[in-house]
């Protein structure tokens, strides 16, 4: 039955694929047409990289791409909708992206098989025949995987993780061809590099079950030698590292080839509770086994398994021998080779970076995906791709700037910047500024780069400048970009304590984006809570107005929670803010006070902490935060303080300690954490409506303080600080589930990766 369904699916996919013959002269033209976003280029277009997609001109991109029917054009259409889907998280756009990417996959699959057979197809001196279509296929799979994981369905998320594995195989083969080429130029051997790459896959079964490209490309270490009767394939067993040769019957037409979608998926039953962790070989990737793992993952509280196991340690991939020439090199004389190189570095680099960021609580996902990430190599590959003036280079630049200005800005325990721009895992400030300037020159109309410039200003503690950049009169024609810019502006207003602008901007986000309205209303209401507290004893009329607004917005929160889901679970922030509203309502009832007076420690400061806004503040803004936190324990301002519970006192302690850490008052911060949080049994922080995140976060803050106290001297005391930092991090990494643990877990993962470089 499964085989019949698979055969029918293969026929359907092939029917949607392009049926043209391949020509080594036409291929570069099709590629150039798709990469430029138009089929016929004028001289002016030829002289500058008019890639409409990255210049926010989606209509022009769509019009140009619709003029061609090649795999490159179909991939371009997929990129357009993928960007819209990932920027806006809208379900209808995600469905459209999935459909387009599926069509691009089918077309690339068919073209790859033709490229291996047809004598007139392009033959590269670097890559196996059809690698350009293998890359198109892998890019489609990678984007489809991201869309699948962002989908609200557990089944679609499962498919997404499976596609990541298949894309990895295909990309690995392409990159091994580069290593072989470079070794050939230098007269070296590729054996050791192949072995390192093979080590990154965890099981023999995983390699066999993921045929990276129909026709045998994805699971081959060398290009297949096709004959009239049989072909011989040389594969590297990813477990034994032994090279084996396999004979296979030659394909009789496209339909007889191995089909990419042979593994069938059915709708997941998302209602299971209390399932145990499977004890069978988790390295297997059959659809039933993966389904069990995903349901098991979903069944745990907050979708997080206790003591989530991580795959065993393995040798890291090496960058030795990688092709790292600049675009002007004679190696890239043919645009197809340029496309393959820039695209494979983009995709593989992104893949390695993303997997390296998986928090400890989601360690089980690494078993499903089947390989480890490698942050250092991933970042280097993205920088390599960003050198090229095409869509791949632009996407790589966007990812890099997002990583440095977003993720690196979110984390605290990072490699030192003493090596300057050579330290790519820290924050190579000058290199990022040059990259941003180059991208803004290439795509002057795009607001994506304006957004990244604003993020860079915020990362450099210039919040007012960041808000100014995002407050211009010109708007992007892409509503998803506008929504993202408004969200960024809202966060910056929150960090800079411009509460009215913060509330106004988050309310605008409600109409621009439907991702998490509950969070938007919660932060807007929290901003008015802060204004109410400021004016309560000096301007009662204004205070009453802000109290009314706060209640209005906060009452909206429960109406909007639970509407969005991630991997079949509620969004973590939705769960968090809903619990907070319940907590305040219960306190108001128990204490006999108004709802606004039952609110605990400054909720806006709490949100600032979870977005690591303190790292973006200057000293004046940190002073304002400390003043807001000191309002709560002041009996003259807050008569309900004596009634506060242990968990609220812990919130107060953790936030004050975080502000002090950013003031570099590390000893004082540690004292507060020890005396007001860590002295208590962790069980006391748990319970109905309690803030259980404070105790594990206090452990993380201890680690961050020890890390920040280092002086960079390399002395024995320096090593002791690193060791103590690692000990506190290990405790957090092993913590059971708690509110927003994945968010703290992301910081922990980054920190642990950093400490490895310091021998901890």
PDB file of N, CA and C in Angstrom, residues 390-422:
ATOM      1  N   UNK A 390      24.883  37.804  -5.359  1.00  0.00           N
ATOM      2  CA  UNK A 390      23.676  37.151  -5.874  1.00  0.00           C
ATOM      3  C   UNK A 390      22.721  36.924  -4.715  1.00  0.00           C
ATOM      4  N   UNK A 391      21.625  36.256  -4.978  1.00  0.00           N
ATOM      5  CA  UNK A 391      20.619  36.065  -3.942  1.00  0.00           C
ATOM      6  C   UNK A 391      21.169  35.261  -2.776  1.00  0.00           C
ATOM      7  N   UNK A 392      22.073  34.321  -3.066  1.00  0.00           N
ATOM      8  CA  UNK A 392      22.668  33.523  -1.991  1.00  0.00           C
ATOM      9  C   UNK A 392      23.510  34.401  -1.071  1.00  0.00           C
ATOM     10  N   UNK A 393      24.323  35.278  -1.666  1.00  0.00           N
ATOM     11  CA  UNK A 393      25.139  36.178  -0.866  1.00  0.00           C
ATOM     12  C   UNK A 393      24.297  37.123  -0.039  1.00  0.00           C
ATOM     13  N   UNK A 394      23.200  37.602  -0.625  1.00  0.00           N
ATOM     14  CA  UNK A 394      22.310  38.509   0.105  1.00  0.00           C
ATOM     15  C   UNK A 394      21.652  37.808   1.286  1.00  0.00           C
ATOM     16  N   UNK A 395      21.176  36.574   1.071  1.00  0.00           N
ATOM     17  CA  UNK A 395      20.558  35.817   2.152  1.00  0.00           C
ATOM     18  C   UNK A 395      21.577  35.533   3.259  1.00  0.00           C
ATOM     19  N   UNK A 396      22.800  35.195   2.868  1.00  0.00           N
ATOM     20  CA  UNK A 396      23.844  34.940   3.860  1.00  0.00           C
ATOM     21  C   UNK A 396      24.120  36.193   4.685  1.00  0.00           C
ATOM     22  N   UNK A 397      24.178  37.345   4.012  1.00  0.00           N
ATOM     23  CA  UNK A 397      24.392  38.600   4.725  1.00  0.00           C
ATOM     24  C   UNK A 397      23.268  38.902   5.699  1.00  0.00           C
ATOM     25  N   UNK A 398      22.043  38.638   5.278  1.00  0.00           N
ATOM     26  CA  UNK A 398      20.888  38.878   6.142  1.00  0.00           C
ATOM     27  C   UNK A 398      20.933  37.971   7.373  1.00  0.00           C
ATOM     28  N   UNK A 399      21.304  36.715   7.165  1.00  0.00           N
ATOM     29  CA  UNK A 399      21.398  35.765   8.280  1.00  0.00           C
ATOM     30  C   UNK A 399      22.508  36.175   9.244  1.00  0.00           C
ATOM     31  N   UNK A 400      23.652  36.568   8.703  1.00  0.00           N
ATOM     32  CA  UNK A 400      24.770  36.967   9.555  1.00  0.00           C
ATOM     33  C   UNK A 400      24.432  38.182  10.410  1.00  0.00           C
ATOM     34  N   UNK A 401      23.848  39.194   9.786  1.00  0.00           N
ATOM     35  CA  UNK A 401      23.501  40.388  10.546  1.00  0.00           C
ATOM     36  C   UNK A 401      22.424  40.082  11.577  1.00  0.00           C
ATOM     37  N   UNK A 402      21.465  39.233  11.209  1.00  0.00           N
ATOM     38  CA  UNK A 402      20.452  38.823  12.167  1.00  0.00           C
ATOM     39  C   UNK A 402      21.045  38.060  13.333  1.00  0.00           C
ATOM     40  N   UNK A 403      22.035  37.228  13.029  1.00  0.00           N
ATOM     41  CA  UNK A 403      22.702  36.448  14.078  1.00  0.00           C
ATOM     42  C   UNK A 403      23.466  37.365  15.040  1.00  0.00           C
ATOM     43  N   UNK A 404      24.274  38.252  14.488  1.00  0.00           N
ATOM     44  CA  UNK A 404      25.098  39.099  15.348  1.00  0.00           C
ATOM     45  C   UNK A 404      24.272  40.149  16.096  1.00  0.00           C
ATOM     46  N   UNK A 405      23.361  40.807  15.397  1.00  0.00           N
ATOM     47  CA  UNK A 405      22.591  41.878  16.026  1.00  0.00           C
ATOM     48  C   UNK A 405      21.432  41.358  16.857  1.00  0.00           C
ATOM     49  N   UNK A 406      21.000  40.132  16.564  1.00  0.00           N
ATOM     50  CA  UNK A 406      19.895  39.545  17.304  1.00  0.00           C
ATOM     51  C   UNK A 406      20.353  38.551  18.332  1.00  0.00           C
ATOM     52  N   UNK A 407      20.839  37.404  17.872  1.00  0.00           N
ATOM     53  CA  UNK A 407      21.172  36.319  18.786  1.00  0.00           C
ATOM     54  C   UNK A 407      22.362  36.644  19.673  1.00  0.00           C
ATOM     55  N   UNK A 408      23.452  37.131  19.083  1.00  0.00           N
ATOM     56  CA  UNK A 408      24.623  37.476  19.893  1.00  0.00           C
ATOM     57  C   UNK A 408      24.255  38.578  20.886  1.00  0.00           C
ATOM     58  N   UNK A 409      23.414  39.505  20.453  1.00  0.00           N
ATOM     59  CA  UNK A 409      22.958  40.550  21.357  1.00  0.00           C
ATOM     60  C   UNK A 409      22.065  40.019  22.460  1.00  0.00           C
ATOM     61  N   UNK A 410      21.448  38.864  22.233  1.00  0.00           N
ATOM     62  CA  UNK A 410      20.563  38.268  23.226  1.00  0.00           C
ATOM     63  C   UNK A 410      21.345  37.508  24.294  1.00  0.00           C
ATOM     64  N   UNK A 411      22.539  37.040  23.954  1.00  0.00           N
ATOM     65  CA  UNK A 411      23.325  36.193  24.858  1.00  0.00           C
ATOM     66  C   UNK A 411      24.379  37.009  25.600  1.00  0.00           C
ATOM     67  N   UNK A 412      24.889  36.426  26.685  1.00  0.00           N
ATOM     68  CA  UNK A 412      25.825  37.148  27.552  1.00  0.00           C
ATOM     69  C   UNK A 412      27.210  36.519  27.587  1.00  0.00           C
ATOM     70  N   UNK A 413      27.283  35.208  27.570  1.00  0.00           N
ATOM     71  CA  UNK A 413      28.554  34.508  27.722  1.00  0.00           C
ATOM     72  C   UNK A 413      29.061  34.148  26.335  1.00  0.00           C
ATOM     73  N   UNK A 414      29.913  35.007  25.805  1.00  0.00           N
ATOM     74  CA  UNK A 414      30.382  34.919  24.429  1.00  0.00           C
ATOM     75  C   UNK A 414      31.900  35.008  24.382  1.00  0.00           C
ATOM     76  N   UNK A 415      32.519  34.544  23.288  1.00  0.00           N
ATOM     77  CA  UNK A 415      33.978  34.687  23.161  1.00  0.00           C
ATOM     78  C   UNK A 415      34.401  36.146  23.251  1.00  0.00           C
ATOM     79  N   UNK A 416      35.573  36.375  23.796  1.00  0.00           N
ATOM     80  CA  UNK A 416      36.082  37.740  23.919  1.00  0.00           C
ATOM     81  C   UNK A 416      36.339  38.347  22.551  1.00  0.00           C
ATOM     82  N   UNK A 417      36.307  39.671  22.506  1.00  0.00           N
ATOM     83  CA  UNK A 417      36.562  40.386  21.254  1.00  0.00           C
ATOM     84  C   UNK A 417      38.023  40.801  21.113  1.00  0.00           C
ATOM     85  N   UNK A 418      38.900  40.185  21.896  1.00  0.00           N
ATOM     86  CA  UNK A 418      40.304  40.593  21.858  1.00  0.00           C
ATOM     87  C   UNK A 418      40.954  40.301  20.518  1.00  0.00           C
ATOM     88  N   UNK A 419      40.384  39.330  19.767  1.00  0.00           N
ATOM     89  CA  UNK A 419      40.939  39.020  18.454  1.00  0.00           C
ATOM     90  C   UNK A 419      40.337  39.886  17.353  1.00  0.00           C
ATOM     91  N   UNK A 420      39.513  40.842  17.741  1.00  0.00           N
ATOM     92  CA  UNK A 420      38.939  41.759  16.764  1.00  0.00           C
ATOM     93  C   UNK A 420      38.038  41.056  15.773  1.00  0.00           C
ATOM     94  N   UNK A 421      38.163  41.455  14.506  1.00  0.00           N
ATOM     95  CA  UNK A 421      37.277  40.930  13.476  1.00  0.00           C
ATOM     96  C   UNK A 421      37.592  39.495  13.096  1.00  0.00           C
ATOM     97  N   UNK A 422      38.674  38.939  13.600  1.00  0.00           N
ATOM     98  CA  UNK A 422      38.967  37.531  13.332  1.00  0.00           C
ATOM     99  C   UNK A 422      38.124  36.612  14.205  1.00  0.00           C
TER     100      UNK A 422
END
